[in-house]
mmCIF file of C-alpha atoms in Angstrom:
data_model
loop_
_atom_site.group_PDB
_atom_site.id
_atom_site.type_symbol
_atom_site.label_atom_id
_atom_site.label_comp_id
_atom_site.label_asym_id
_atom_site.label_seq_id
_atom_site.Cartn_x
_atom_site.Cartn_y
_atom_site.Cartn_z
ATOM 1 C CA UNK A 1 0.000 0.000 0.000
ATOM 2 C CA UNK A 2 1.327 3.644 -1.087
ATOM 3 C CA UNK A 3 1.370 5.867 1.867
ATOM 4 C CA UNK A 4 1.712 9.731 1.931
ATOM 5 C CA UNK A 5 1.819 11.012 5.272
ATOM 6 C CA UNK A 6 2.675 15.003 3.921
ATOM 7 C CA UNK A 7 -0.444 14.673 2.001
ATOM 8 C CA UNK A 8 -2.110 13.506 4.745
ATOM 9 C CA UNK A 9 -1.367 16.236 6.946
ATOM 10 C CA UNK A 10 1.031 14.427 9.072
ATOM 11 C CA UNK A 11 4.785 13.958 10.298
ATOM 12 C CA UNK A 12 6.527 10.447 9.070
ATOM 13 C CA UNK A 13 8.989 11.095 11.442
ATOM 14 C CA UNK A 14 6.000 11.415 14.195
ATOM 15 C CA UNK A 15 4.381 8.288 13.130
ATOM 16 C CA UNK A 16 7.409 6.090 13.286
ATOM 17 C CA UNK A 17 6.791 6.680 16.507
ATOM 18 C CA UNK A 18 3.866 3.865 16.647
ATOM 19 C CA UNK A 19 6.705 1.787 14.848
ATOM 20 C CA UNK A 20 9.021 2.298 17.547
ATOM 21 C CA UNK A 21 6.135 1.941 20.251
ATOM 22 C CA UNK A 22 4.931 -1.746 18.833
ATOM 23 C CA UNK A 23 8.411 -3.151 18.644
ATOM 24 C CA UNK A 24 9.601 -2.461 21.560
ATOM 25 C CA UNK A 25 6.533 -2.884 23.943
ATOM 26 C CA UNK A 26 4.757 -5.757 22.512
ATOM 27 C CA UNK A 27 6.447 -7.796 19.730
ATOM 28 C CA UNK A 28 9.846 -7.833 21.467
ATOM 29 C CA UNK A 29 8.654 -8.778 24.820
ATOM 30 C CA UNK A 30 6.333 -11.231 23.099
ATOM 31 C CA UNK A 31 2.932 -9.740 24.247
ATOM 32 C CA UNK A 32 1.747 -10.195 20.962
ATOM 33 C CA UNK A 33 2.681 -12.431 18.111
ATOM 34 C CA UNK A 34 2.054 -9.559 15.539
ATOM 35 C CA UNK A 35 0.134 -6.839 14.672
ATOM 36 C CA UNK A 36 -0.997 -4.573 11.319
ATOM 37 C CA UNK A 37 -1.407 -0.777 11.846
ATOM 38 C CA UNK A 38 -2.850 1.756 8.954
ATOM 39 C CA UNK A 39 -3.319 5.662 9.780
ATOM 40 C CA UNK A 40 -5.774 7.298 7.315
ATOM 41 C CA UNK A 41 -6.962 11.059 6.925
ATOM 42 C CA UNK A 42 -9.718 11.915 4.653
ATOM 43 C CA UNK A 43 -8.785 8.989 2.298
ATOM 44 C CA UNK A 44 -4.989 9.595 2.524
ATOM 45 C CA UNK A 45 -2.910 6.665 3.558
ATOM 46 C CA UNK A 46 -0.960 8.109 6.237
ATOM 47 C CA UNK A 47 0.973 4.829 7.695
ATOM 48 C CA UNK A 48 0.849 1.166 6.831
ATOM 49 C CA UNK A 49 2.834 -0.945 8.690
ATOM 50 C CA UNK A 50 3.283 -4.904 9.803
ATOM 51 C CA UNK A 51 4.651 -6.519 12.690
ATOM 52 C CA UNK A 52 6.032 -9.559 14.168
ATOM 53 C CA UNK A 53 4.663 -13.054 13.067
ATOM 54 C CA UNK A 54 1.131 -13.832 11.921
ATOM 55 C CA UNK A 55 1.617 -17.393 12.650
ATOM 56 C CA UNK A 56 4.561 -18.128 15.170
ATOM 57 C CA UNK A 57 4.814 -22.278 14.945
ATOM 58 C CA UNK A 58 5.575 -21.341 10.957
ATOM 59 C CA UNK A 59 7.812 -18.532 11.534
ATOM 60 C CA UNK A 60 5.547 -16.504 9.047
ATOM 61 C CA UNK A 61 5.557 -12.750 8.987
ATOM 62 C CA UNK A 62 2.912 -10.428 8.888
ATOM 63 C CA UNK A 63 2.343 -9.372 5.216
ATOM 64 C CA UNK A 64 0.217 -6.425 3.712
ATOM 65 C CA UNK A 65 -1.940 -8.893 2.582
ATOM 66 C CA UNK A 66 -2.485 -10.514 5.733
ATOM 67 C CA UNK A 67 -5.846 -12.364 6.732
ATOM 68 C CA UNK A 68 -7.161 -11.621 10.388
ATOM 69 C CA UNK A 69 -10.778 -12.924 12.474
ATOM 70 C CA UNK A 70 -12.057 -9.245 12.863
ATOM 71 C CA UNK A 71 -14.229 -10.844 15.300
ATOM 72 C CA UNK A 72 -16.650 -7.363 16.986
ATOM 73 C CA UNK A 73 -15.693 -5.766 13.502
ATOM 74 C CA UNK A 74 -17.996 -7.397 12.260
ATOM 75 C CA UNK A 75 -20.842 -5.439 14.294
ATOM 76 C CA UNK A 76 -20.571 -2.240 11.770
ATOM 77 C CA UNK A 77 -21.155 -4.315 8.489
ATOM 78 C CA UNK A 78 -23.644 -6.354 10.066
ATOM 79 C CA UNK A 79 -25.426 -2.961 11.387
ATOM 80 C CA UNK A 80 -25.428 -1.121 7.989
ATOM 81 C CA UNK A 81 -26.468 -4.045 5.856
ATOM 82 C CA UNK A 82 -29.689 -4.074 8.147
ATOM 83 C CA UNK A 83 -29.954 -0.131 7.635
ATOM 84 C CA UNK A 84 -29.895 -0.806 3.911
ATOM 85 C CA UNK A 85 -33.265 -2.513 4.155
ATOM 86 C CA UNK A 86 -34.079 0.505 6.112
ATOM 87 C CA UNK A 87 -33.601 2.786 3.730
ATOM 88 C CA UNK A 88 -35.545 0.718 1.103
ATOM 89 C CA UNK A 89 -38.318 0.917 3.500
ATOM 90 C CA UNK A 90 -38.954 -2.901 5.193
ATOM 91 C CA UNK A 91 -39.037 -1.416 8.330
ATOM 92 C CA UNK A 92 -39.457 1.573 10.581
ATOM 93 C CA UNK A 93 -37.055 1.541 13.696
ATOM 94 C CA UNK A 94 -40.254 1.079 16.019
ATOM 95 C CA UNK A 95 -41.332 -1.894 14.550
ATOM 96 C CA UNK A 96 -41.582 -4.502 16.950
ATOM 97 C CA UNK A 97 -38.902 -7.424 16.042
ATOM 98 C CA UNK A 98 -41.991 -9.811 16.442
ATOM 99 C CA UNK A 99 -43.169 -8.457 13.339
ATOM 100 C CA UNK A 100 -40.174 -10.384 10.873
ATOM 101 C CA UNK A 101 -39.805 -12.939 13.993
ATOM 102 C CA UNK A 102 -43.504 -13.993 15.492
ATOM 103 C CA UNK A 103 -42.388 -16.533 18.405
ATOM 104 C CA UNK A 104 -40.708 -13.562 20.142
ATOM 105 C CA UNK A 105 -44.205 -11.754 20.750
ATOM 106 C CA UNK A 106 -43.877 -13.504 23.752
ATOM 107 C CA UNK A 107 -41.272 -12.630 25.287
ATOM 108 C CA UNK A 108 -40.680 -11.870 29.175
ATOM 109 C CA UNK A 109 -39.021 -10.171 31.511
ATOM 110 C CA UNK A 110 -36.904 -11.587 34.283
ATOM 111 C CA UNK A 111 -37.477 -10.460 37.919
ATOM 112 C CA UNK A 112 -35.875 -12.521 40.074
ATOM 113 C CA UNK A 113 -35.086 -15.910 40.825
ATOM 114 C CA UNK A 114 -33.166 -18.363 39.101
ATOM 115 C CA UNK A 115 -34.566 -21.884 37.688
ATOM 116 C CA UNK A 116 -37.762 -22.937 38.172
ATOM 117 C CA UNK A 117 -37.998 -20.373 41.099
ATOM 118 C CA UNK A 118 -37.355 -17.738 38.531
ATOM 119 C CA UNK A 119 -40.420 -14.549 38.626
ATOM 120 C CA UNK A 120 -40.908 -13.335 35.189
ATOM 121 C CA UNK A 121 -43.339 -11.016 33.759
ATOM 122 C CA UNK A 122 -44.990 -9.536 30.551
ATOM 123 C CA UNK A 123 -43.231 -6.737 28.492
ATOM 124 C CA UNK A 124 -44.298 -3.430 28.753
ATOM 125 C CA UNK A 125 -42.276 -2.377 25.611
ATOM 126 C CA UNK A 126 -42.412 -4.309 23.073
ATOM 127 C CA UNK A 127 -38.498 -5.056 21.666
ATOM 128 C CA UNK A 128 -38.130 -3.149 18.555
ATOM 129 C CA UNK A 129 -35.550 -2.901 15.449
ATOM 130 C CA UNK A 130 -34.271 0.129 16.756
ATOM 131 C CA UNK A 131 -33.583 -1.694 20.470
ATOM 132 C CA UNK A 132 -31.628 -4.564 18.610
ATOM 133 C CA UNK A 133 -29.607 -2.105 16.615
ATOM 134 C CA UNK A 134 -28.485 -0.350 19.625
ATOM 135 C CA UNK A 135 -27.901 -3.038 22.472
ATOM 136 C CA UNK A 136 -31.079 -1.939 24.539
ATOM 137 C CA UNK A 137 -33.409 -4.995 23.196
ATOM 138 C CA UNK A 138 -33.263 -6.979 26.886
ATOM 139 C CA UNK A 139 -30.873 -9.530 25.316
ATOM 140 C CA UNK A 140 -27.399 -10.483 26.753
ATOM 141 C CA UNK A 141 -24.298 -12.411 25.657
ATOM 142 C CA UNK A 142 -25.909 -15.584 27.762
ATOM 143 C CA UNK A 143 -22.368 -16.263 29.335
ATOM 144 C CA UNK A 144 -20.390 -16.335 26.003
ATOM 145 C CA UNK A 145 -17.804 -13.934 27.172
ATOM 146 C CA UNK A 146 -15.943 -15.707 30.056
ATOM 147 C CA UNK A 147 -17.943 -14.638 32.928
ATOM 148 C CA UNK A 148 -17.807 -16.688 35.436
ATOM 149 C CA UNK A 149 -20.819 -16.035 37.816
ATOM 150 C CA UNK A 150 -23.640 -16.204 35.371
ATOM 151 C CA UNK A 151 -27.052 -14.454 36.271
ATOM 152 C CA UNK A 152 -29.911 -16.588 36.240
ATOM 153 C CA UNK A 153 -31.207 -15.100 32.866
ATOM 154 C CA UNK A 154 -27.637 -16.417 31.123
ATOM 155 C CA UNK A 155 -27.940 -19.797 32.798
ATOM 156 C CA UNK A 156 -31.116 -20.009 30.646
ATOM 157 C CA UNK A 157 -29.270 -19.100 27.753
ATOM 158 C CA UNK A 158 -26.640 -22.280 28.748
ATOM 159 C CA UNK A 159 -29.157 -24.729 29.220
ATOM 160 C CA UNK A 160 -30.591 -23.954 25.966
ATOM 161 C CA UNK A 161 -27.114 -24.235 24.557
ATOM 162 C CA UNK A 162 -27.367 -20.836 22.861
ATOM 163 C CA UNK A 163 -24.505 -20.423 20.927
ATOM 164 C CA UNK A 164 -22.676 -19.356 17.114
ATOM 165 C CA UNK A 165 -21.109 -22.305 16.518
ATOM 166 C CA UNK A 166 -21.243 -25.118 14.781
ATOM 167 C CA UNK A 167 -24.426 -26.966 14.294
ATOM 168 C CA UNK A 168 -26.402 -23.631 14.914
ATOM 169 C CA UNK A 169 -28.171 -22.315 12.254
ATOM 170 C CA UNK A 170 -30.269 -18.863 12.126
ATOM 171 C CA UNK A 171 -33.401 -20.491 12.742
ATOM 172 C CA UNK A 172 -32.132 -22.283 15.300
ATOM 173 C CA UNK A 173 -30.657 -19.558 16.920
ATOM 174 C CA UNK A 174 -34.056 -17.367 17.218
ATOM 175 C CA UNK A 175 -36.064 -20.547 18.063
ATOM 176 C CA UNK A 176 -34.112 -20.499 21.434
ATOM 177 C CA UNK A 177 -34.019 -17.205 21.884
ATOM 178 C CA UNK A 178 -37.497 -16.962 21.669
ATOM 179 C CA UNK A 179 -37.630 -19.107 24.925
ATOM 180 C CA UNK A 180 -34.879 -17.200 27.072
ATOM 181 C CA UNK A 181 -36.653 -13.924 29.281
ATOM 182 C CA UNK A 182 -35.212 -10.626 28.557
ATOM 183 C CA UNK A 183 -32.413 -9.120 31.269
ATOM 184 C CA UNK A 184 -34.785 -5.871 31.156
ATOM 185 C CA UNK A 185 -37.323 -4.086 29.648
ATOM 186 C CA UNK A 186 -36.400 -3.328 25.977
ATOM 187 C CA UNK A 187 -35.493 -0.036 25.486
ATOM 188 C CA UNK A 188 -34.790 0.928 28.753
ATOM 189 C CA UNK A 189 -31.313 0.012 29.720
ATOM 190 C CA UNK A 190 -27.755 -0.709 27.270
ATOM 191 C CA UNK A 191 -26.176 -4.327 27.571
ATOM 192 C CA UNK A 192 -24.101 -5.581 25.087
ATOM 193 C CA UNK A 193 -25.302 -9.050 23.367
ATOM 194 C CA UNK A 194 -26.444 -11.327 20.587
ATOM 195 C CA UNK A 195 -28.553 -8.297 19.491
ATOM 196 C CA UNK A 196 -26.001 -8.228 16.437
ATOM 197 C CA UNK A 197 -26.091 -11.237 15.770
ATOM 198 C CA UNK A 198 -30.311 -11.161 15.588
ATOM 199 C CA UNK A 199 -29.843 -8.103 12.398
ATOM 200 C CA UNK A 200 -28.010 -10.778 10.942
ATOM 201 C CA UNK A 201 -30.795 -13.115 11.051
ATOM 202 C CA UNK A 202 -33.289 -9.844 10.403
ATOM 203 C CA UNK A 203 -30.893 -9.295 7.143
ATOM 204 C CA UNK A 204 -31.642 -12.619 5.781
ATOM 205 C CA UNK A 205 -35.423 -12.990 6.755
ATOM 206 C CA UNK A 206 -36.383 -9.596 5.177
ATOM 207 C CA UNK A 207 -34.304 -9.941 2.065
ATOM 208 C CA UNK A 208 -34.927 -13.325 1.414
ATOM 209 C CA UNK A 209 -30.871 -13.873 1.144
ATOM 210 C CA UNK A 210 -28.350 -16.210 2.922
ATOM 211 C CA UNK A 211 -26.716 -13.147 5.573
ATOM 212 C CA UNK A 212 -23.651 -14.123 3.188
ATOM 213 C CA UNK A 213 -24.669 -13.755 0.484
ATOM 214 C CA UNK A 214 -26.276 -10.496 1.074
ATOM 215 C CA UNK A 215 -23.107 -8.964 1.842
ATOM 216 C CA UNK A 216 -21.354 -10.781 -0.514
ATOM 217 C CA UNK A 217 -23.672 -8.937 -3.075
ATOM 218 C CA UNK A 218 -24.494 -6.052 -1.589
ATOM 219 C CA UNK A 219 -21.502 -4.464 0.388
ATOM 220 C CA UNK A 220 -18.456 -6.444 -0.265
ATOM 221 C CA UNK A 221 -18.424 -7.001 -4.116
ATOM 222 C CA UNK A 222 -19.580 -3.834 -4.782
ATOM 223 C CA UNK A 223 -17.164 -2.035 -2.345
ATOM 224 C CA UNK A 224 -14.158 -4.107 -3.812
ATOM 225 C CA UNK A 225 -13.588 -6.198 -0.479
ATOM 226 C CA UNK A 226 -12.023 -8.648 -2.105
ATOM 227 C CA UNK A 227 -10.897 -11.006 0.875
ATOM 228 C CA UNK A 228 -13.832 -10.053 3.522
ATOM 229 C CA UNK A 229 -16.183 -12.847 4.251
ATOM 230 C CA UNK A 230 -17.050 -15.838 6.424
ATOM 231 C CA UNK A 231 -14.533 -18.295 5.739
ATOM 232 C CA UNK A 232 -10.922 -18.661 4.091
ATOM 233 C CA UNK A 233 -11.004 -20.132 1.100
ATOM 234 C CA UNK A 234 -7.727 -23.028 0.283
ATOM 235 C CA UNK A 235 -6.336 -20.713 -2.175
ATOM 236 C CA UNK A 236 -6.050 -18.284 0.749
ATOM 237 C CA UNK A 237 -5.020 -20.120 3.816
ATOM 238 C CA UNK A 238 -1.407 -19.356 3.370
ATOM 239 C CA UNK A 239 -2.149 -15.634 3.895
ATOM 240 C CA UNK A 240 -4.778 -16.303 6.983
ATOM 241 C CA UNK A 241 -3.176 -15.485 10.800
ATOM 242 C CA UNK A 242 -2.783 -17.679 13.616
ATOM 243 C CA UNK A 243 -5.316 -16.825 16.795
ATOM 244 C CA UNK A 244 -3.542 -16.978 20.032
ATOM 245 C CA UNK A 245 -4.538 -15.681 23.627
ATOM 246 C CA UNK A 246 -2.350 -15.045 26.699
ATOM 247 C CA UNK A 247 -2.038 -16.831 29.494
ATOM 248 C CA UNK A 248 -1.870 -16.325 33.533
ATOM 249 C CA UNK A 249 1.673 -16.492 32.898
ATOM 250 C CA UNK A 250 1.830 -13.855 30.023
ATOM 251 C CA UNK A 251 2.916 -16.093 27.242
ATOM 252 C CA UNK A 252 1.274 -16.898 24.624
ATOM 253 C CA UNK A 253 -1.175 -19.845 23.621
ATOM 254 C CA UNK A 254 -2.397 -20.927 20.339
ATOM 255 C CA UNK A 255 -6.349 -21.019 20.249
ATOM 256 C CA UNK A 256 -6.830 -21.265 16.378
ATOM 257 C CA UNK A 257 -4.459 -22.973 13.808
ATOM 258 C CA UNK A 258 -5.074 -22.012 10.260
ATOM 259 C CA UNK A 259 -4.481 -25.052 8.730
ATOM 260 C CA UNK A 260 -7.336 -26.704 11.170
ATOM 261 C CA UNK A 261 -9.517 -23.312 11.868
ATOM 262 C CA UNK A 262 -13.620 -23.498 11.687
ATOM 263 C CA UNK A 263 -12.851 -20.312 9.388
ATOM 264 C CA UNK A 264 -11.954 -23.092 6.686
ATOM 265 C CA UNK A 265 -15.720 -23.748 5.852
ATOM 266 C CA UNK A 266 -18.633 -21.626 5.642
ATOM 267 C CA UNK A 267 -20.236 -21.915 9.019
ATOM 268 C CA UNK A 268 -23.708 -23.259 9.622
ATOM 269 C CA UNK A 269 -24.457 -19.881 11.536
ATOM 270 C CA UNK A 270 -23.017 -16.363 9.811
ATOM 271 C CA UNK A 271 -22.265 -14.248 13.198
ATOM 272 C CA UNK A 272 -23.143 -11.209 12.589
ATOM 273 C CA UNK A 273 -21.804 -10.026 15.724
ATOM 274 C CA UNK A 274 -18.579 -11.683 14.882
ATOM 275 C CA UNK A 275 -17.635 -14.036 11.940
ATOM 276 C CA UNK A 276 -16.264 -12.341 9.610
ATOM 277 C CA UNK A 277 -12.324 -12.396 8.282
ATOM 278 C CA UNK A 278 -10.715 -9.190 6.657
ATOM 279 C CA UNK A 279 -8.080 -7.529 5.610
ATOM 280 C CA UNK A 280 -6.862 -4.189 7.278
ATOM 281 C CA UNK A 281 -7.208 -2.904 3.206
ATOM 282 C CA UNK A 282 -10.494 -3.732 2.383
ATOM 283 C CA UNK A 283 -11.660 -2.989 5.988
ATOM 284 C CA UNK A 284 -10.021 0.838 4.984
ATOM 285 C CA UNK A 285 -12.497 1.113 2.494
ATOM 286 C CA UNK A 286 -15.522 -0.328 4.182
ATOM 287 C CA UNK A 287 -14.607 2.685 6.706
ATOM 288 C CA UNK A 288 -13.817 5.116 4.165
ATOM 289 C CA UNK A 289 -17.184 4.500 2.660
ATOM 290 C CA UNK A 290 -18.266 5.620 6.206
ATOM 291 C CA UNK A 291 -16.320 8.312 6.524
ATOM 292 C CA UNK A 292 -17.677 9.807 3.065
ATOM 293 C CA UNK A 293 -21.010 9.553 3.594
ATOM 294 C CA UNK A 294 -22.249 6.272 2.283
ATOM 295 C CA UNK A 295 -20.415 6.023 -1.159
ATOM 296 C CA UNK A 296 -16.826 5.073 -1.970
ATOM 297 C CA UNK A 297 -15.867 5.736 -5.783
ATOM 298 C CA UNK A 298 -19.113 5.820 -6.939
ATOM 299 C CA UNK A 299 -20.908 3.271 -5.441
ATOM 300 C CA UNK A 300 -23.635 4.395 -2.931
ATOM 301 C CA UNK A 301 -24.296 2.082 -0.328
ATOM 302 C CA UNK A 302 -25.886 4.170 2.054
ATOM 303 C CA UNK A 303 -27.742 7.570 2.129
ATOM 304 C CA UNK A 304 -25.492 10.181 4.138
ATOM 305 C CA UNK A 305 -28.827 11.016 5.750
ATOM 306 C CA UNK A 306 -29.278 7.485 7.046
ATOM 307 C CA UNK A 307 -25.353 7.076 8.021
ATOM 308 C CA UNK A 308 -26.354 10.415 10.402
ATOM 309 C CA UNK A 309 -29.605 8.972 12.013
ATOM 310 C CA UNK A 310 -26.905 5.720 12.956
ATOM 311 C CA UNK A 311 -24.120 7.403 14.212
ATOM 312 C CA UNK A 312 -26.797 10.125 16.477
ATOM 313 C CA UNK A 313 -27.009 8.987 20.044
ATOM 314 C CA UNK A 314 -30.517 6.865 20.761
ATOM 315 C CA UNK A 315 -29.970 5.946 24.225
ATOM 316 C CA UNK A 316 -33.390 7.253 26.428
ATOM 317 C CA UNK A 317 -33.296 10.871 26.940
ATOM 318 C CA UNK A 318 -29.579 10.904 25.325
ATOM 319 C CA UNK A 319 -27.951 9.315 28.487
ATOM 320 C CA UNK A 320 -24.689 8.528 28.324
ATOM 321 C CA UNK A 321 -23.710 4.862 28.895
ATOM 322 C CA UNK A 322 -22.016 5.129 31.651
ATOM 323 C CA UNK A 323 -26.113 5.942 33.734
ATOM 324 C CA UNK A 324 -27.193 3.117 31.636
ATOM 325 C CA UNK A 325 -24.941 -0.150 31.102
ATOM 326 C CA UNK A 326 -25.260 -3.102 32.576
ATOM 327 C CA UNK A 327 -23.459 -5.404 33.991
ATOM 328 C CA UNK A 328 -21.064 -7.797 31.632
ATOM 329 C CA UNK A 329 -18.439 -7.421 28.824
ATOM 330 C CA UNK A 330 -18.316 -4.778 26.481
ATOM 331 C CA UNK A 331 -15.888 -3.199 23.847
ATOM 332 C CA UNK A 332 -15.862 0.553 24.249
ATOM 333 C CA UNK A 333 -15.901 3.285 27.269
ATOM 334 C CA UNK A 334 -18.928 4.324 29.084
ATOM 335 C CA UNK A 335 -18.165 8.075 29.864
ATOM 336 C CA UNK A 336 -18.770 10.413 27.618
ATOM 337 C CA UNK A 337 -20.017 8.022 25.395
ATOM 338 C CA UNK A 338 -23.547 7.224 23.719
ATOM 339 C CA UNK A 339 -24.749 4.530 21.444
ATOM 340 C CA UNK A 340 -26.227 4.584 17.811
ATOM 341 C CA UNK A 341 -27.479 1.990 15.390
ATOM 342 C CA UNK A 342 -24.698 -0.318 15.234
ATOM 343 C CA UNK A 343 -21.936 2.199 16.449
ATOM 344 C CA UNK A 344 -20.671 4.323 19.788
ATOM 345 C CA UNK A 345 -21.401 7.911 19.807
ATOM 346 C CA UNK A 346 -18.885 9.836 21.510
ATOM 347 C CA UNK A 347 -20.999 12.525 23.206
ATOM 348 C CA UNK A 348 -18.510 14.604 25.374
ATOM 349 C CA UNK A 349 -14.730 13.983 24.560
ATOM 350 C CA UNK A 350 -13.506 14.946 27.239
ATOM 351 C CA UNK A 351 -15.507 12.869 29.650
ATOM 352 C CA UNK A 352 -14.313 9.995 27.181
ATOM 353 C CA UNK A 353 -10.953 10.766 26.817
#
């Protein structure tokens, strides 16, 4: 990749300085096997740079070219594929989610309890597309993310052995769900969970298209994403990263082998909260299409109008998340910070700085 960090507005001599950082803080003490780093400004490729080994047991470098898991990534695509179907009108935002799935009109609210001692009651609000867009739907992660004292609501989630992995399927997936009670009342409070992973579903039950092959049509082909999708094909594999994770002891483990990954076959459930493999290229230009309003070199995907009413803060009353969040895991700040349809709002930088 060409870089030009004078006509981006910056100092190469400055930005070595992430260079200099990387090495000598995390590949050199082994922290981290490797790592890929691009600085943009208004479509300018500032800094490009790779690091370290992509897979360690193979003594393989990190290449421009590189295939990574983009795992929560996957969130924003997932989000504005499900806002493209708003735009073509399929939905308002306060449609209820019952509407494109029935079985959920039934949903309840725990209230306390656990088992079959567990208190639940009807709705008041019903969950809507707007709710599942921005994390307030009443849904949670149902003890996916390591916690290890699971609320009675997730243990629900565990015996129904709700999960993205193999041998679910989307139907699947919202059949069970439909039987788990919400955390809280939709709309009221900000948890991050599955809700991603239900626009994925939504995707493919209003547009009549595999989630795959919706995006495959829609956003990636179009937006020249050439090596973003849901598995790694064989003529690919050599270019596709090792996973690893740390240990107690700080070294590192290997949790995914790319020779024997799941992301060798097309899964029987597309996460939309987190399946999909990328590039740090063709991820630039799925963000560049962002940062431009919708369209990248002609190619609309989104109206700017509609790319504003996403990134706008729809918490209640415009609460930040830090007066609303729940409990659990999540992958951004809660000062200062709001949440859109699909994406954090920062709302006061400072606070969030």
């Amino acid at each position: 990749m060409n870089v030009n960090p004078t006509g981006a507005g910056f100092s190469g001599e400055r930005l070595e300085r992430i260079s200099t950082h990387l090495q000598n803080r995390y590949i050199k003490p082994g922290k981290i096997a490797g790592a890929q780093v691009m600085v943009s400004r208004r479509g300018v490729p500032a800094y490009f740079r790779s690091f370290g080994e992509m897979d360690a047991e193979r003594g393989k470098p990190v290449e421009g070219d590189t295939i990574f898991r983009i795992y929560s990534m996957t969130k924003p695509i997932t989000s504005v594929a499900l806002m493209m179907l708003f735009e073509e009108g399929h939905f308002q935002l306060s449609d209820p989610v019952s509407r494109f799935i029935p079985a959920w009109a039934n949903h309840e609210v725990w209230v306390e309890g656990s088992g079959e001692a567990m208190v639940t009651r009807e709705v008041e609000n019903k969950m809507t597309m707007k709710d599942v867009l921005c994390h307030t739907s009443g849904l949670t992660y149902g003890g996916l993310l390591w916690q290890v004292d699971l609320h009675p609501v997730d243990q629900v989630y565990e015996k129904l052995d709700v999960s993205r992995g193999p041998g679910e399927t989307s139907q699947s997936f919202i059949e069970k769900l439909a039987k788990v009670p919400l955390r809280y009342e939709p709309g009221t409070r900000w948890m991050y969970s599955l809700a991603t992973d239900v626009c994925g579903c939504l995707v493919e039950i209003i547009s009549g298209q595999s989630f795959p092959e919706f995006l495959r049509a829609r956003l990636f082909g179009r937006l020249g994403m050439v090596d973003t999708g849901f598995a790694v094909p064989d003529d690919k594999l050599h270019r596709f990263a090792a996973n690893y994770e740390r240990k107690r002891d700080k070294t590192l483990r290997l949790i995914d082998d790319p020779v024997t990954s799941k992301y060798r076959e097309e899964p029987s459930f597309p996460s939309g909260g987190g399946g999909l493999v990328s590039t740090t290229a063709d991820y630039a230009r799925f963000c560049e299409m962002l940062r431009r309003g919708g369209e990248l070199d002609g190619v609309r995907i989104l109206g700017d109008r509609t790319l504003r009413l996403m990134y706008m803060n729809h918490l209640p009353g415009e609460a930040e998340l830090a007066s609303l969040a729940m409990e659990g895991f999540t992958e951004t700040a809660y000062e200062g910070i709001g949440f859109g349809l699909g994406f954090a709002s920062t709302i006061d930088q400072i606070a969030a700085s």
